[in-house]
Short mmCIF file of C-alpha atoms and ligand atoms in Angstrom, two decimals:
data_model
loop_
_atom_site.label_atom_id
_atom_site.label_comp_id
_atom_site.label_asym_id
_atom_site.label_seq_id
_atom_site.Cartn_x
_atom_site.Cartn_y
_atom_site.Cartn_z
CA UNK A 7 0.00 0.00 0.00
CA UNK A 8 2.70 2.62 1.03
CA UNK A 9 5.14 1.56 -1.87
CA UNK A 10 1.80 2.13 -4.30
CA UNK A 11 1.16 5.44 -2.42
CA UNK A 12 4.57 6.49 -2.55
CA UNK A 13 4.78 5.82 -6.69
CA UNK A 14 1.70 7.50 -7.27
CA UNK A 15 3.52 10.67 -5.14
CA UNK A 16 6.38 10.18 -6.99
CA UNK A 17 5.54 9.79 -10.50
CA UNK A 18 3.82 10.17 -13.29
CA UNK A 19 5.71 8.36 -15.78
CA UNK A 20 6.74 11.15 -17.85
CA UNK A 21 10.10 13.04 -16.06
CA UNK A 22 9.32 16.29 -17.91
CA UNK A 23 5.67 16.19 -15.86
CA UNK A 24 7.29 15.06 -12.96
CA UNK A 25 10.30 18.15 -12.74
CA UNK A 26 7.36 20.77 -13.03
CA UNK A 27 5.66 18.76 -10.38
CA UNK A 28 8.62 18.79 -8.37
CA UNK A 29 8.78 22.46 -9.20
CA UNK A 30 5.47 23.05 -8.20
CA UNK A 31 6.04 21.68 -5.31
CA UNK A 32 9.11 23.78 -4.33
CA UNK A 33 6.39 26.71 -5.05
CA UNK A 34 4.13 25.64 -2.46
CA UNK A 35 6.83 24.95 0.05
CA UNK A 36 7.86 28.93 -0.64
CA UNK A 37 4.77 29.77 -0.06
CA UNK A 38 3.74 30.74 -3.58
CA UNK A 39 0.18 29.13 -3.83
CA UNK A 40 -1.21 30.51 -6.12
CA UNK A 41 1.87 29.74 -8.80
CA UNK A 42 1.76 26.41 -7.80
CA UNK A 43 -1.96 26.13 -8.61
CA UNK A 44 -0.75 27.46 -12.28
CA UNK A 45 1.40 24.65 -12.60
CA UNK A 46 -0.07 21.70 -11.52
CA UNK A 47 -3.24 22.63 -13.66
CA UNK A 48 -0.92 22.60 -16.39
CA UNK A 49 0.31 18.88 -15.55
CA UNK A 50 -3.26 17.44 -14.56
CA UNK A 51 -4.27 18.99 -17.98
CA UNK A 52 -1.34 16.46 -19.56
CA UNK A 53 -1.61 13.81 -17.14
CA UNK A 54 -5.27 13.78 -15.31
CA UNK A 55 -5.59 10.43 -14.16
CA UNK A 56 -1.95 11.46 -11.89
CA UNK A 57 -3.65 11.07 -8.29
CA UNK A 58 -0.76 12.80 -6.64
CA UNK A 59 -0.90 16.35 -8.95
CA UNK A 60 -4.86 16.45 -8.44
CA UNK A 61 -4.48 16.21 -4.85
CA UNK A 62 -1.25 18.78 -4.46
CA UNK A 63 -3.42 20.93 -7.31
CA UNK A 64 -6.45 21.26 -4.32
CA UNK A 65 -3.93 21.67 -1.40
CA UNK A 66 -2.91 24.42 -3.43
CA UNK A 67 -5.62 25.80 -4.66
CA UNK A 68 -7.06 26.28 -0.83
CA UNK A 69 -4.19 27.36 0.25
CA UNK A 70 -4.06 30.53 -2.27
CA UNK A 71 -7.94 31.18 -1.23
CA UNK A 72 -9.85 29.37 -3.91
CA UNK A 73 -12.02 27.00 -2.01
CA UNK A 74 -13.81 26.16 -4.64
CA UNK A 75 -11.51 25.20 -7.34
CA UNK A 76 -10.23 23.02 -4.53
CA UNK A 77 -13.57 21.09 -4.12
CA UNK A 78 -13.32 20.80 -8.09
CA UNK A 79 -9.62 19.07 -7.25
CA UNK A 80 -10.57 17.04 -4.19
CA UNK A 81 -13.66 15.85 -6.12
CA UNK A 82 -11.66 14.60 -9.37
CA UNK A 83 -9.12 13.22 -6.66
CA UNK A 84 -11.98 10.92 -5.39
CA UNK A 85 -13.02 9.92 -8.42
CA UNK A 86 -9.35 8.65 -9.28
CA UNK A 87 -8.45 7.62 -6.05
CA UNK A 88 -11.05 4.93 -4.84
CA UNK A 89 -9.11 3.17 -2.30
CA UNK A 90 -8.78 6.63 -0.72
CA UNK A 91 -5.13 6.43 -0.18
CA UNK A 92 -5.38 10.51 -0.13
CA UNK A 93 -8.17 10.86 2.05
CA UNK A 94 -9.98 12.59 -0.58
CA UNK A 95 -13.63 12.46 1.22
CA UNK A 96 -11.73 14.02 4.46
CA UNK A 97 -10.79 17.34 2.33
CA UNK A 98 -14.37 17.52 1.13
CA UNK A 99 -15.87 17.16 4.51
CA UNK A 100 -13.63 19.89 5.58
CA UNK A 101 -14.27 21.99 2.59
CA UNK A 102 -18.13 21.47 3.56
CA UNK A 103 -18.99 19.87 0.27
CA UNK A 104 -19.52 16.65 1.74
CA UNK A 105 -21.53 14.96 5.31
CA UNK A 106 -18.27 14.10 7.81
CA UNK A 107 -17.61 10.47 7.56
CA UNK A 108 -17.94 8.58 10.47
CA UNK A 109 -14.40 7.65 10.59
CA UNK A 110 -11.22 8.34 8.74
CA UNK A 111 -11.29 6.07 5.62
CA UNK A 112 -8.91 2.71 6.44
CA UNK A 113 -6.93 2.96 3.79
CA UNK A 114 -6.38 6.68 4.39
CA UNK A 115 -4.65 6.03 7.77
CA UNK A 116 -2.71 2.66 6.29
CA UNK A 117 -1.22 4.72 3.82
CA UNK A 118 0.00 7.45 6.12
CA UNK A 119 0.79 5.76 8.86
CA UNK A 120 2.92 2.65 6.65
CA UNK A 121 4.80 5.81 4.83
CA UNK A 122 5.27 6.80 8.59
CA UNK A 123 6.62 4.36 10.62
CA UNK A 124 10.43 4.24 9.95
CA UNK A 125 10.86 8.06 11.09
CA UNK A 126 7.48 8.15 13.81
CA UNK A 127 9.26 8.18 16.67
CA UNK A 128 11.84 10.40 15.97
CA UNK A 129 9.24 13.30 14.13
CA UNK A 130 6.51 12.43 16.59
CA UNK A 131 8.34 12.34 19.42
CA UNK A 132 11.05 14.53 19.04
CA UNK A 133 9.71 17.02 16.93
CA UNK A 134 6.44 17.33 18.07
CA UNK A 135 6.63 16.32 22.06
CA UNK A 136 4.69 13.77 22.10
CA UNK A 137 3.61 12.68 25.22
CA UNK A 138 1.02 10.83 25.10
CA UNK A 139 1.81 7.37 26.52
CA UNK A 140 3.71 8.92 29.26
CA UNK A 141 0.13 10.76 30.05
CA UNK A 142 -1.47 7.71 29.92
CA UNK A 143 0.89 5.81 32.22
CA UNK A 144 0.91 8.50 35.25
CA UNK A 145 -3.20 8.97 34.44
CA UNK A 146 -3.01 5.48 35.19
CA UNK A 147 -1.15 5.73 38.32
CA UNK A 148 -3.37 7.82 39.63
CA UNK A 149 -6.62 6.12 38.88
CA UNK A 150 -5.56 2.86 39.99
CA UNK A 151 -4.26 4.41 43.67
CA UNK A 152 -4.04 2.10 46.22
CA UNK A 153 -5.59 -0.84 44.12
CA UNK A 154 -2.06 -1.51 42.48
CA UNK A 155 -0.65 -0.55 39.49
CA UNK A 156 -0.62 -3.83 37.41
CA UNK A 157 -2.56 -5.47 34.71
CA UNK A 158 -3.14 -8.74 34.06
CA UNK A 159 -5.31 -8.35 30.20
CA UNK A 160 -3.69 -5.41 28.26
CA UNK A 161 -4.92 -4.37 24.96
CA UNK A 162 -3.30 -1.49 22.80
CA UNK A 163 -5.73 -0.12 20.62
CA UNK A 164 -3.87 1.44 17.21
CA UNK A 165 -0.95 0.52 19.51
CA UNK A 166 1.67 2.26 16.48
CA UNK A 167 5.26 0.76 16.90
CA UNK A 168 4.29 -0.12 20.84
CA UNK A 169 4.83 2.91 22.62
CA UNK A 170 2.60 2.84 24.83
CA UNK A 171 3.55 -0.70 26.21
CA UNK A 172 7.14 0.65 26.48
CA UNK A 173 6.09 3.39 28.85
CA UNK A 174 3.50 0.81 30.68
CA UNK A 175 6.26 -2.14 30.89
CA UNK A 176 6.72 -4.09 33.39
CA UNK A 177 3.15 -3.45 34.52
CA UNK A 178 1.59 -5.84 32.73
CA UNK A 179 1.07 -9.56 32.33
CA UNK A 180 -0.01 -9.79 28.68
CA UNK A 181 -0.32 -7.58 25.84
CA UNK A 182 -2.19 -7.37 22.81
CA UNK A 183 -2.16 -4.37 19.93
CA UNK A 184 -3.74 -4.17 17.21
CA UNK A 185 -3.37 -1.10 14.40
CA UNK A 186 -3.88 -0.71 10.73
CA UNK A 187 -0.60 -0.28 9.69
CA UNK A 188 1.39 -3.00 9.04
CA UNK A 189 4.50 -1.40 9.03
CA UNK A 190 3.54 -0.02 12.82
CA UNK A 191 2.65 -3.30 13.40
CA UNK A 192 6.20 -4.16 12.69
CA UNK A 193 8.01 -1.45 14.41
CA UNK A 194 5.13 -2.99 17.07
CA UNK A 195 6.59 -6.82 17.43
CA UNK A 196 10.67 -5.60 17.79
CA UNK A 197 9.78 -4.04 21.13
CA UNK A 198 8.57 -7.86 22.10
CA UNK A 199 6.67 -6.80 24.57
CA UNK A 200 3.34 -7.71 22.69
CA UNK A 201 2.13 -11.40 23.23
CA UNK A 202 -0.06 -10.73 20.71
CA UNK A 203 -0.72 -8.76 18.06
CA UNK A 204 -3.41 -7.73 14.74
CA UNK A 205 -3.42 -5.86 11.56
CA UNK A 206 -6.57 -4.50 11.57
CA UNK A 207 -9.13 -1.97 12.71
CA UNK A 208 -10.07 -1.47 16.12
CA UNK A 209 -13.61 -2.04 16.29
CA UNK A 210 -13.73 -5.16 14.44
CA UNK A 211 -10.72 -6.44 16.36
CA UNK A 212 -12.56 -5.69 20.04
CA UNK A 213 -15.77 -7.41 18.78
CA UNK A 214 -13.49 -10.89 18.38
CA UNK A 215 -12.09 -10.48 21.71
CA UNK A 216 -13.89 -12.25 24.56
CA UNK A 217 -16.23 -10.94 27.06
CA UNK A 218 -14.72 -9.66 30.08
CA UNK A 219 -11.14 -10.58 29.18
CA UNK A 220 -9.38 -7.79 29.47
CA UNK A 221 -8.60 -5.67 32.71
CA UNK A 222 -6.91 -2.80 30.58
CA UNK A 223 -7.94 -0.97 27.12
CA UNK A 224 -5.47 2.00 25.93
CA UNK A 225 -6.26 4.33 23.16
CA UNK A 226 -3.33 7.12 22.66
CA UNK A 227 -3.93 9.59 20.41
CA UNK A 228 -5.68 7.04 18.35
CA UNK A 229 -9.28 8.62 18.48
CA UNK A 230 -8.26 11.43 15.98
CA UNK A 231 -8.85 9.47 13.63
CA UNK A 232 -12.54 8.00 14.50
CA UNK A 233 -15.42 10.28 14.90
CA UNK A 234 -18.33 8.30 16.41
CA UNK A 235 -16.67 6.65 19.55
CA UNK A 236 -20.23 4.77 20.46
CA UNK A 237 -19.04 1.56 19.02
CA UNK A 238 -15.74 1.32 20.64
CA UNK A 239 -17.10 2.04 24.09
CA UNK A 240 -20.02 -0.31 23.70
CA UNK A 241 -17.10 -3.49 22.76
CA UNK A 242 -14.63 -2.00 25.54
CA UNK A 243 -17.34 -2.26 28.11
CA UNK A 244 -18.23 -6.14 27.02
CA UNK A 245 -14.70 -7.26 27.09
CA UNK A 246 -13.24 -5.27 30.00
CA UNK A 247 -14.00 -7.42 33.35
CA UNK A 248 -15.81 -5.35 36.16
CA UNK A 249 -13.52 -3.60 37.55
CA UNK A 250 -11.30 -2.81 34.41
CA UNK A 251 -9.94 0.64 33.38
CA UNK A 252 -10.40 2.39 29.45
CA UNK A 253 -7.80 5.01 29.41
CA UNK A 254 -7.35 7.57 26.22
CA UNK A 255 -6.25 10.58 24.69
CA UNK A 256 -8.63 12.74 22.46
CA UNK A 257 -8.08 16.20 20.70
CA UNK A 258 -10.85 18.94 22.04
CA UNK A 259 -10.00 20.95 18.67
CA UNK A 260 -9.40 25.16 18.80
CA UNK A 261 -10.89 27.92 16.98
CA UNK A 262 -10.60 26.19 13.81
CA UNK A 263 -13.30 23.66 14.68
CA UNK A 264 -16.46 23.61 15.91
CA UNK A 265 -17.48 20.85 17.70
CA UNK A 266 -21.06 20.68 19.13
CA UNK A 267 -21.68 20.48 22.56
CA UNK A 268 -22.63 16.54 22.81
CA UNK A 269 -20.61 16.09 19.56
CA UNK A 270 -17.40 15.18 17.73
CA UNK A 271 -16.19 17.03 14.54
CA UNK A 272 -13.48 17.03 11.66
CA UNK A 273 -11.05 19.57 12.19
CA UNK A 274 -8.76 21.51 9.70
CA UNK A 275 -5.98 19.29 10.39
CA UNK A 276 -8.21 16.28 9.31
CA UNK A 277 -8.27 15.07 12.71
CA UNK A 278 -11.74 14.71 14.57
CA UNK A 279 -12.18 16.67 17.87
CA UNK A 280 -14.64 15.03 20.38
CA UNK A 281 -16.06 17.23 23.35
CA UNK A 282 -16.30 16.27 26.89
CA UNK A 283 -19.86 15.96 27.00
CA UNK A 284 -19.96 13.28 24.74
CA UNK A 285 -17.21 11.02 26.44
CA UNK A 286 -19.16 11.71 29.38
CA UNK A 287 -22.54 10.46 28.14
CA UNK A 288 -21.12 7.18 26.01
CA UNK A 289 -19.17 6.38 29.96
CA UNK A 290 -22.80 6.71 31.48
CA UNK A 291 -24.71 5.33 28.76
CA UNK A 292 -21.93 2.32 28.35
CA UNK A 293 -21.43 1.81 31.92
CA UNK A 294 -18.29 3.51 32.74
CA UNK A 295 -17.49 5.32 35.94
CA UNK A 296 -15.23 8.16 35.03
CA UNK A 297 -12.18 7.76 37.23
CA UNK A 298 -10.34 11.34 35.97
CA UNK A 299 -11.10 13.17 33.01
CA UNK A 300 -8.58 16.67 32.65
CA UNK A 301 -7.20 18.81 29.91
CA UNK A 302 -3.41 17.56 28.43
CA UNK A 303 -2.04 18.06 25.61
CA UNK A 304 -0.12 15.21 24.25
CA UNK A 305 1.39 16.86 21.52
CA UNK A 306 2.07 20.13 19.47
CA UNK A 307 1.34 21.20 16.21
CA UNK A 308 2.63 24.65 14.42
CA UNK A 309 4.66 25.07 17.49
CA UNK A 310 1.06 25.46 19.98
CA UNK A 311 -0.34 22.56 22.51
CA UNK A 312 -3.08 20.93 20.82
CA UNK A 313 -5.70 21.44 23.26
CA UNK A 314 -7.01 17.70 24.43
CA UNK A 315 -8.05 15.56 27.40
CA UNK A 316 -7.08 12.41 29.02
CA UNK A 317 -9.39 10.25 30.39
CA UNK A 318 -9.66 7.05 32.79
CA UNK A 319 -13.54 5.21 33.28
CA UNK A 320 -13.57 2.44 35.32
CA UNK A 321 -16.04 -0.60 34.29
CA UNK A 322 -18.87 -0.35 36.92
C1 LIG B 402 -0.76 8.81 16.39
S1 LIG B 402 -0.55 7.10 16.24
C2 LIG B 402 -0.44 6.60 17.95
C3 LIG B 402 0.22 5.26 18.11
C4 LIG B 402 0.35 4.76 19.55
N1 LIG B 402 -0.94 4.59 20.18
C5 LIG B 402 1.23 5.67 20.36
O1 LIG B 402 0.75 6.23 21.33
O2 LIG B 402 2.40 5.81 19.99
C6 LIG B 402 -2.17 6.52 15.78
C7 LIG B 402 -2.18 5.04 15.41
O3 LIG B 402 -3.54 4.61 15.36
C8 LIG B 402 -3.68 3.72 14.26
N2 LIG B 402 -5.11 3.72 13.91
C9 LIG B 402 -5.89 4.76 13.53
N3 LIG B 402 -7.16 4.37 13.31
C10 LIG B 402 -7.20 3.04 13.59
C11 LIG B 402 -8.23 2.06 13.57
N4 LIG B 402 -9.49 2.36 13.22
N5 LIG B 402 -7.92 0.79 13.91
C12 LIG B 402 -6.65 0.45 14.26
N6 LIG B 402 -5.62 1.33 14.29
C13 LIG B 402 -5.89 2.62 13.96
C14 LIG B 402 -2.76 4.28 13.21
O4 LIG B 402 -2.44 3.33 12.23
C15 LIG B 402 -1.57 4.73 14.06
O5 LIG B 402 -0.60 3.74 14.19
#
């Protein structure tokens, strides 16, 4: 999937169209949006079944303030681009043009998070602070106070390249992740900390896991990329044993998103926001007692905290 992705990106099988997309490109990185728009409709007018050019041509276009000639862009990129590798739908949704999807298109986050995983940890944790396992972990502490810190059932969900079981070892017994990506999933099984792990989505993976099985379920920073979380609190509550702990991360969004009150949105940064009054009525409605639920940030983006909260319910 990511070696596909990447050729599409990096050709179109004609070098002349690829140097003025390359050149295009260096436009856009200058910050000249509007000439880069010039040239790629130039190259999708030579080469317009080139996924890659139709999708930098409505980046582009947006960015030097034509919102609609994007849509035009976005909507040709969707055509082109069934498996969704460029998570065409997203920029629609975001451009208004389209309803939200539910959830971030599979392939979307396969692609980007396979072309990903060999520099993740250095980019996400190096050059963007994140923090989010460590979070998690001391949340953790907190919540489980005097009942002891140690799991016997551990499951990672979108557990990346393990992470969060790094900053969790030796507290557990048993591990199992699961994430899309199977090049996270790699990065996943060197830590070999993970008895057991899935390339797959989450949902589907927590309805095949047995009732009451688990005594811990971990989300970091996974939920940006799911809007409706009723599913995956209705499965965590069947196979978490009374008693067990759901910990996450979720983004809250700023300004540039408006998230309803009881409600999760699609922000600009095609990540979806969820508020707290939602988390708070799936934990009643699914049968969660919410342990702690405060504002963190677990990482930064443009050089700002993204504003977000870390939660711990407790299976009643
Ligand atoms: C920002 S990374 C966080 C990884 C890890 N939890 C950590 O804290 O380092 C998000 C991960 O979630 C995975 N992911 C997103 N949506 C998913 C889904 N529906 N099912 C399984 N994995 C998913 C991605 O592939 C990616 O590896």
């Amino acid at each position: 999937m990511a070696a596909n992705l990447e050729a599409q990106i990096q050709s179109s099988g004609n070098i002349v169209l690829d140097r003025r997309y390359a050149w295009a490109k260096a436009e856009a990185e200058d910050g000249a949006h509007a000439a880069a728009a010039d040239i790629l409709d130039q190259i999708v007018a030579e080469a317009p079944r080139w996924a890659a050019a139709w999708f930098a041509l409505g980046v582009a276009r947006e960015k030097a303030g034509d919102k609609q000639g994007a849509a035009v862009a976005f909507q040709r990129l969707a055509e082109l681009d069934a498996e969704g590798l460029f998570g065409a739908l997203l920029h629609l949704a975001r451009l208004g043009v389209t309803a939200t999807p539910e959830r971030a298109p599979e392939s979307y986050v396969r692609g980007l998070f396979d072309q990903y995983a060999a520099r993740f940890e250095m980019h996400l944790v190096d050059e963007l602070g994140y923090c989010g396992p460590a979070l998690l972990r001391d949340a953790l502490r907190r919540a489980a106070g005097d009942g002891g810190f140690q799991f016997r059932n551990f499951i990672d969900l979108g557990c990346g390249t393990g992470l969060m079981a790094r900053a969790l070892s030796p507290h557990f017994d048993h591990a199992a992740g699961v994430d899309l990506a199977p090049l996270m999933i790699g990065k996943a099984r060197k830590t070999g900390l993970y008895a057991r792990l899935e390339t797959g989505d989450l949902a589907a993976f927590l309805r095949n896991e047995s009732t009451g099985s688990a005594d811990l379920v971990i989300a970091a920073d996974v939920f940006i990329y799911l809007g409706s979380l009723d599913e995956v609190f209705s499965e965590t509550a069947r196979v978490l044993g009374q008693g067990g702990l759901f910990a996450f991360s979720v983004q809250t969004g700023d300004d540039s998103v408006s998230v309803s009150e009881d409600g999760w949105a699609l922000g600009k940064d095609l990540r979806y926001a969820h508020s707290e009054n939602y988390l708070r009525r799936l934990a009643a409605q699914t049968g969660f007692d919410i342990v702690l639920l405060e504002a963190a940030s677990v990482r930064r983006d443009a050089g700002r905290d993204v504003p977000g909260l870390v939660c711990v319910l407790l299976k009643a």
